[in-house]
Amino acid sequence: MERRGSVYVTRLLPAPIMERLREICDYEVNAEPRPATREELLRGVRGRDAVLCLLNDRIDAEVYDAAGPQCRLFANYGVGYNNIDVPEAHRRGVWITNTPDVLNDATADIAWALLFATARRVAEGDRLMRSETFSWQPEFMLGMDITGRTLGVIGAGRIGRNFARKSRGFDMKVLYAGRRPSPEFEAETGGRFVPMDELLRESDFVSLHVPLTPETRHLIGERELGLMKRTAILINTSRGPVVDEGALVRALESRTIWGAGLDVFENEPDTAPGLSALDNVVMTPHVGSATVETRVNMGLVAVANIAAALEGREPPNLVRA
Ligand code: DGY
């Protein structure tokens, strides 16, 4: 009988993904309601042909050693892959894949949800309604206008572009910053490429859509927050360490900026001291891609990558960087 590939899955995924996986390989899954411990991970990957891993699994030389030289692929369930030592994988001829595109809408949508919630104080209003009463008055819980304002998008990749395109319904002026101008971004959004400092000075809303790399760690710190308008709002749905969270807490406390909407945190699942005491921050627990449809689609992309690798074909979503 032909040998089916053997795959380790570091966390139980939605049922349609597990079903699809069952069709193409033999797998073992960490079925605990928590991430695999380091020991479980090192044991689980041993002798596998491929591994389906999550953003909270650190994949490095020790894991590649534990898996063994027959292991062709680590398929990350997510578009970001800062949890994976990609250069080390490439040195060993191990493929790394991610799940781009299928989560563009969901992630852009959560950035909009946070923008609205922060600008219009939705979470604060919700807390108030649950704990006390209110009396309508002209200067009660004033927020910030959104329509017609300037939107600054840092990172002009697929998610940043999707997010910026959605601003068209709100007649916003779009500025963007990144490594280089993007004709596609400009065609889709009407955005203008500017140096990052200019974007920070001019924008009413600044939204981050960059991957986490050594260059983007603490891209937004005290200096950058100081350049922003006192009425501006920062949105981060990319990766927590892109923002110096301690500096952000100080900027929010001193009203250097008006507010922040955050889906990601520097030391997840913890937040920087002082952050959760602030009313001018709205926080969600890293749920950018967390919709029923998107989480299934991400898994199907990961399984397609595994299927290709098991057949000896180059997987479609290879990370080349
Ligand atoms: C990703 O895909 O990188 C997200 O952060 C997880 O949905």
Coordinates of C-alpha atoms and ligand atoms in Angstrom, one line a residue:
M1 CA 0.0 0.0 0.0
E2 CA 1.3 3.5 -0.9
R3 CA 2.6 5.4 2.1
R4 CA 0.6 8.5 3.0
G5 CA 2.5 11.5 4.2
S6 CA 2.7 12.1 7.9
V7 CA 1.8 15.5 9.3
Y8 CA 1.9 17.1 12.7
V9 CA -0.7 19.8 13.4
T10 CA 0.2 22.0 16.4
R11 CA -3.4 22.9 17.3
L12 CA -6.9 21.6 16.5
L13 CA -8.3 23.6 13.5
P14 CA -11.9 24.1 12.3
A15 CA -13.6 20.8 11.3
P16 CA -13.6 21.3 7.4
I17 CA -9.8 21.8 7.6
M18 CA -9.3 18.6 9.6
E19 CA -11.5 16.7 7.2
R20 CA -9.6 17.9 4.2
L21 CA -6.3 17.0 5.9
R22 CA -7.6 13.5 6.6
E23 CA -8.2 13.0 2.8
I24 CA -4.5 13.7 2.0
C25 CA -2.4 12.4 4.8
D26 CA -2.1 10.8 8.2
Y27 CA -1.8 13.3 10.9
E28 CA -1.5 13.7 14.6
V29 CA -2.9 16.8 16.2
N30 CA -2.4 18.6 19.5
A31 CA -6.0 18.5 20.7
E32 CA -5.4 20.4 23.9
P33 CA -7.2 23.7 24.3
R34 CA -3.9 25.5 24.4
P35 CA -0.8 25.8 22.2
A36 CA 1.6 22.8 22.2
T37 CA 4.3 23.2 24.8
R38 CA 7.9 23.3 23.5
E39 CA 8.3 19.6 24.6
E40 CA 5.1 18.6 22.8
L41 CA 6.2 20.5 19.7
L42 CA 9.6 18.9 19.6
R43 CA 8.1 15.5 20.1
G44 CA 5.2 16.0 17.7
V45 CA 7.3 17.0 14.7
R46 CA 9.7 14.0 15.0
G47 CA 9.8 12.0 11.8
R48 CA 7.0 14.0 10.0
D49 CA 7.0 14.9 6.3
A50 CA 5.3 18.3 7.0
V51 CA 4.0 20.4 10.0
L52 CA 1.0 22.7 10.1
C53 CA 1.9 25.3 12.7
L54 CA 0.5 28.5 14.2
L55 CA 1.8 32.0 14.9
N56 CA 2.5 31.1 18.6
D57 CA 4.7 28.2 17.7
R58 CA 8.4 29.2 17.6
I59 CA 9.9 27.3 14.7
D60 CA 13.7 27.4 14.7
A61 CA 16.8 25.2 14.3
E62 CA 15.9 23.1 17.3
V63 CA 12.5 22.2 15.7
Y64 CA 14.0 21.5 12.3
D65 CA 16.6 19.2 14.0
A66 CA 13.8 17.5 15.9
A67 CA 11.7 17.0 12.8
G68 CA 14.5 15.4 10.8
P69 CA 15.8 15.9 7.3
Q70 CA 12.8 14.2 5.6
C71 CA 10.5 17.1 6.7
R72 CA 9.9 19.2 3.6
L73 CA 7.5 21.8 4.9
F74 CA 6.3 24.0 7.8
A75 CA 2.9 25.4 6.7
N76 CA 2.1 28.4 8.9
Y77 CA -1.6 29.0 9.5
G78 CA -1.5 32.8 9.1
V79 CA 0.0 35.4 6.7
G80 CA 2.6 36.6 9.2
Y81 CA 5.5 34.3 9.8
N82 CA 7.7 36.2 12.3
N83 CA 7.5 33.0 14.5
I84 CA 9.6 31.1 12.0
D85 CA 13.3 31.2 11.3
V86 CA 12.9 31.4 7.6
P87 CA 16.7 31.8 6.7
E88 CA 17.5 28.7 8.7
A89 CA 14.8 26.8 6.9
H90 CA 16.1 27.9 3.5
R91 CA 19.6 26.9 4.5
R92 CA 18.3 23.4 5.1
G93 CA 16.1 23.2 2.0
V94 CA 12.9 23.3 4.1
W95 CA 9.8 25.0 2.6
I96 CA 7.9 27.6 4.6
T97 CA 4.4 28.6 3.5
N98 CA 1.8 31.1 4.7
T99 CA -1.8 31.9 4.0
P100 CA -2.0 35.2 2.1
D101 CA -5.0 36.8 0.5
V102 CA -7.8 34.8 2.1
L103 CA -7.6 37.0 5.2
N104 CA -7.2 40.4 3.5
D105 CA -10.9 41.4 4.0
A106 CA -11.2 40.2 7.5
T107 CA -8.0 41.9 8.7
A108 CA -8.8 45.1 6.9
D109 CA -12.3 45.0 8.4
I110 CA -11.0 44.7 12.0
A111 CA -8.8 47.7 11.4
W112 CA -11.9 49.6 10.4
A113 CA -13.8 48.2 13.4
L114 CA -11.1 49.5 15.7
L115 CA -11.0 52.9 13.9
F116 CA -14.7 53.4 14.3
A117 CA -14.8 52.1 17.8
T118 CA -11.9 54.4 18.9
A119 CA -13.1 57.5 17.0
R120 CA -16.7 57.1 18.3
R121 CA -15.9 55.7 21.7
V122 CA -18.0 52.6 21.1
A123 CA -16.3 50.4 23.8
E124 CA -16.4 53.2 26.4
G125 CA -20.1 53.8 25.6
D126 CA -20.8 50.1 26.0
R127 CA -19.1 50.0 29.3
L128 CA -21.0 53.0 30.5
M129 CA -24.4 51.6 29.4
R130 CA -23.7 48.4 31.4
S131 CA -22.6 50.1 34.6
E132 CA -24.6 53.4 35.0
T133 CA -27.2 55.6 33.4
F134 CA -26.6 58.7 31.3
S135 CA -28.3 62.0 30.5
W136 CA -28.0 63.2 26.9
Q137 CA -26.1 66.5 26.6
P138 CA -24.3 68.4 23.9
E139 CA -20.8 67.7 25.0
F140 CA -21.3 64.1 26.2
M141 CA -18.9 61.5 24.9
L142 CA -17.7 63.5 21.9
G143 CA -15.7 61.5 19.3
M144 CA -13.9 62.3 16.1
D145 CA -15.3 62.7 12.6
I146 CA -14.2 60.1 10.1
T147 CA -15.8 61.1 6.8
G148 CA -13.6 63.4 4.8
R149 CA -10.5 63.1 7.1
T150 CA -7.0 62.0 6.2
L151 CA -6.1 58.4 6.4
G152 CA -2.4 57.4 6.7
V153 CA -1.6 53.8 5.8
I154 CA 1.9 52.5 6.7
G155 CA 2.6 49.4 4.6
A156 CA 1.1 49.2 1.1
G157 CA 0.8 45.4 0.8
R158 CA -2.3 43.4 0.2
I159 CA -4.0 44.1 3.6
G160 CA -3.0 47.8 3.7
R161 CA -4.3 48.3 0.2
N162 CA -7.6 46.5 1.0
F163 CA -8.0 48.7 4.1
A164 CA -7.3 51.9 2.2
R165 CA -9.7 51.0 -0.7
K166 CA -12.5 50.7 1.8
S167 CA -12.0 54.3 2.8
R168 CA -13.5 55.4 -0.4
G169 CA -17.0 55.2 1.0
F170 CA -16.0 57.8 3.5
D171 CA -14.5 60.3 1.1
M172 CA -11.1 60.2 2.8
K173 CA -7.8 61.5 1.5
V174 CA -5.3 58.7 1.6
L175 CA -1.6 59.0 2.3
Y176 CA 0.7 56.0 2.4
A177 CA 4.2 55.1 3.3
G178 CA 6.3 52.1 2.7
R179 CA 9.5 50.8 1.2
R180 CA 8.6 52.1 -2.3
P181 CA 5.7 53.7 -4.2
S182 CA 3.1 51.2 -5.3
P183 CA 1.2 51.9 -8.6
E184 CA -1.3 49.3 -7.7
F185 CA -2.0 50.9 -4.3
E186 CA -2.4 54.3 -6.0
A187 CA -4.7 53.0 -8.7
E188 CA -7.0 51.3 -6.2
T189 CA -7.1 53.9 -3.5
G190 CA -6.1 57.2 -5.0
G191 CA -3.4 57.3 -2.3
R192 CA -0.3 59.5 -2.4
F193 CA 3.1 58.2 -1.4
V194 CA 4.8 60.3 1.2
P195 CA 7.7 60.0 3.7
M196 CA 6.6 58.4 6.9
D197 CA 7.2 61.5 9.0
E198 CA 4.9 63.5 6.7
L199 CA 2.3 60.9 6.9
L200 CA 2.5 61.0 10.7
R201 CA 2.2 64.8 10.8
E202 CA -0.7 65.0 8.3
S203 CA -3.0 62.0 9.1
D204 CA -6.0 62.0 11.3
F205 CA -5.8 58.2 11.4
V206 CA -2.6 56.2 11.1
S207 CA -3.0 52.4 10.4
L208 CA -0.2 49.9 10.5
H209 CA 0.0 47.1 7.9
V210 CA 3.7 46.1 7.9
P211 CA 5.1 42.6 8.6
L212 CA 7.3 42.3 11.8
T213 CA 10.9 42.3 10.7
P214 CA 14.1 43.7 12.4
E215 CA 13.5 46.9 10.5
T216 CA 9.9 47.4 11.6
R217 CA 10.3 46.5 15.3
H218 CA 9.4 49.7 17.2
L219 CA 8.7 51.5 13.9
I220 CA 6.3 53.6 16.0
G221 CA 7.9 54.9 19.2
E222 CA 8.1 58.1 21.2
R223 CA 9.5 60.2 18.3
E224 CA 6.9 59.1 15.8
L225 CA 4.0 59.4 18.3
G226 CA 5.2 62.9 19.0
L227 CA 4.9 63.8 15.3
M228 CA 1.3 62.8 15.2
K229 CA -1.6 65.3 15.6
R230 CA -2.9 65.5 19.2
T231 CA -6.3 64.6 17.6
A232 CA -5.0 61.6 15.8
I233 CA -5.7 57.9 16.3
L234 CA -3.3 55.0 15.8
I235 CA -4.6 51.6 14.7
N236 CA -2.4 48.5 14.9
T237 CA -3.6 45.2 13.4
S238 CA -0.2 44.1 12.1
R239 CA 2.1 42.8 14.9
G240 CA 2.5 44.2 18.4
P241 CA 6.2 44.8 18.5
V242 CA 5.8 47.2 15.5
V243 CA 4.8 49.7 18.2
D244 CA 6.8 50.5 21.3
E245 CA 3.9 49.8 23.7
G246 CA 5.4 51.6 26.7
A247 CA 5.8 54.8 24.6
L248 CA 2.2 54.4 23.4
V249 CA 0.9 54.2 26.9
R250 CA 2.7 57.4 27.8
A251 CA 1.4 59.1 24.6
L252 CA -2.2 58.1 25.4
E253 CA -1.9 59.1 29.1
S254 CA -0.5 62.5 28.2
R255 CA -2.9 62.9 25.2
T256 CA 0.0 63.3 22.8
I257 CA -2.4 61.5 20.6
W258 CA -6.1 61.1 21.0
G259 CA -6.6 57.4 20.9
A260 CA -5.5 54.0 19.7
G261 CA -7.2 50.9 18.5
L262 CA -5.1 47.7 18.9
D263 CA -5.6 44.1 17.9
V264 CA -2.0 43.1 18.6
F265 CA 0.3 43.6 21.5
E266 CA 4.0 43.6 22.1
N267 CA 4.0 40.7 24.6
E268 CA 0.8 38.8 23.8
P269 CA -1.3 37.9 25.6
D270 CA -0.1 40.6 28.1
T271 CA -0.5 44.3 27.7
A272 CA 1.9 47.0 28.8
P273 CA 1.4 48.3 32.3
G274 CA -1.2 51.1 32.3
L275 CA -2.7 50.3 28.9
S276 CA -5.9 48.6 30.1
A277 CA -6.6 51.4 32.5
L278 CA -7.0 53.9 29.7
D279 CA -10.4 54.8 28.2
N280 CA -8.8 56.2 25.0
V281 CA -7.7 52.7 23.8
V282 CA -9.9 50.0 22.3
M283 CA -8.4 46.6 22.3
T284 CA -9.3 43.3 20.7
P285 CA -7.5 40.0 21.3
H286 CA -5.6 39.4 18.0
V287 CA -8.8 38.5 16.1
G288 CA -7.9 40.1 12.7
S289 CA -8.6 37.0 10.7
A290 CA -11.1 35.5 13.2
T291 CA -14.3 35.1 11.1
V292 CA -15.9 31.7 10.5
E293 CA -15.2 31.8 6.8
T294 CA -11.7 33.2 6.9
R295 CA -10.4 30.8 9.5
V296 CA -11.6 27.9 7.4
N297 CA -10.1 29.4 4.2
M298 CA -6.8 29.9 5.9
G299 CA -6.7 26.3 6.8
L300 CA -7.6 25.1 3.3
V301 CA -4.8 27.2 1.9
A302 CA -2.4 25.6 4.4
V303 CA -3.6 22.1 3.5
A304 CA -3.2 22.8 -0.2
N305 CA 0.4 23.8 0.5
I306 CA 0.9 20.5 2.4
A307 CA -0.7 18.5 -0.3
A308 CA 1.7 19.9 -2.9
A309 CA 4.7 19.3 -0.6
L310 CA 3.7 15.7 0.0
E311 CA 3.4 15.1 -3.8
G312 CA 6.9 16.6 -4.2
R313 CA 5.6 19.8 -5.9
E314 CA 6.6 23.3 -4.9
P315 CA 3.8 24.6 -2.6
P316 CA 1.8 27.6 -4.0
N317 CA 2.4 29.9 -1.1
L318 CA 6.1 29.6 -0.6
V319 CA 7.7 32.3 1.6
R320 CA 10.8 33.3 -0.3
A321 CA 12.2 36.1 1.8
Ligands
DGY1 C1 -1.8 36.4 10.5 O1 -2.3 35.7 9.7 O2 -0.6 36.7 10.5 C2 -2.7 36.9 11.6 O3 -2.0 37.6 12.6 C3 -3.4 35.7 12.3 O4 -4.6 35.7 11.7

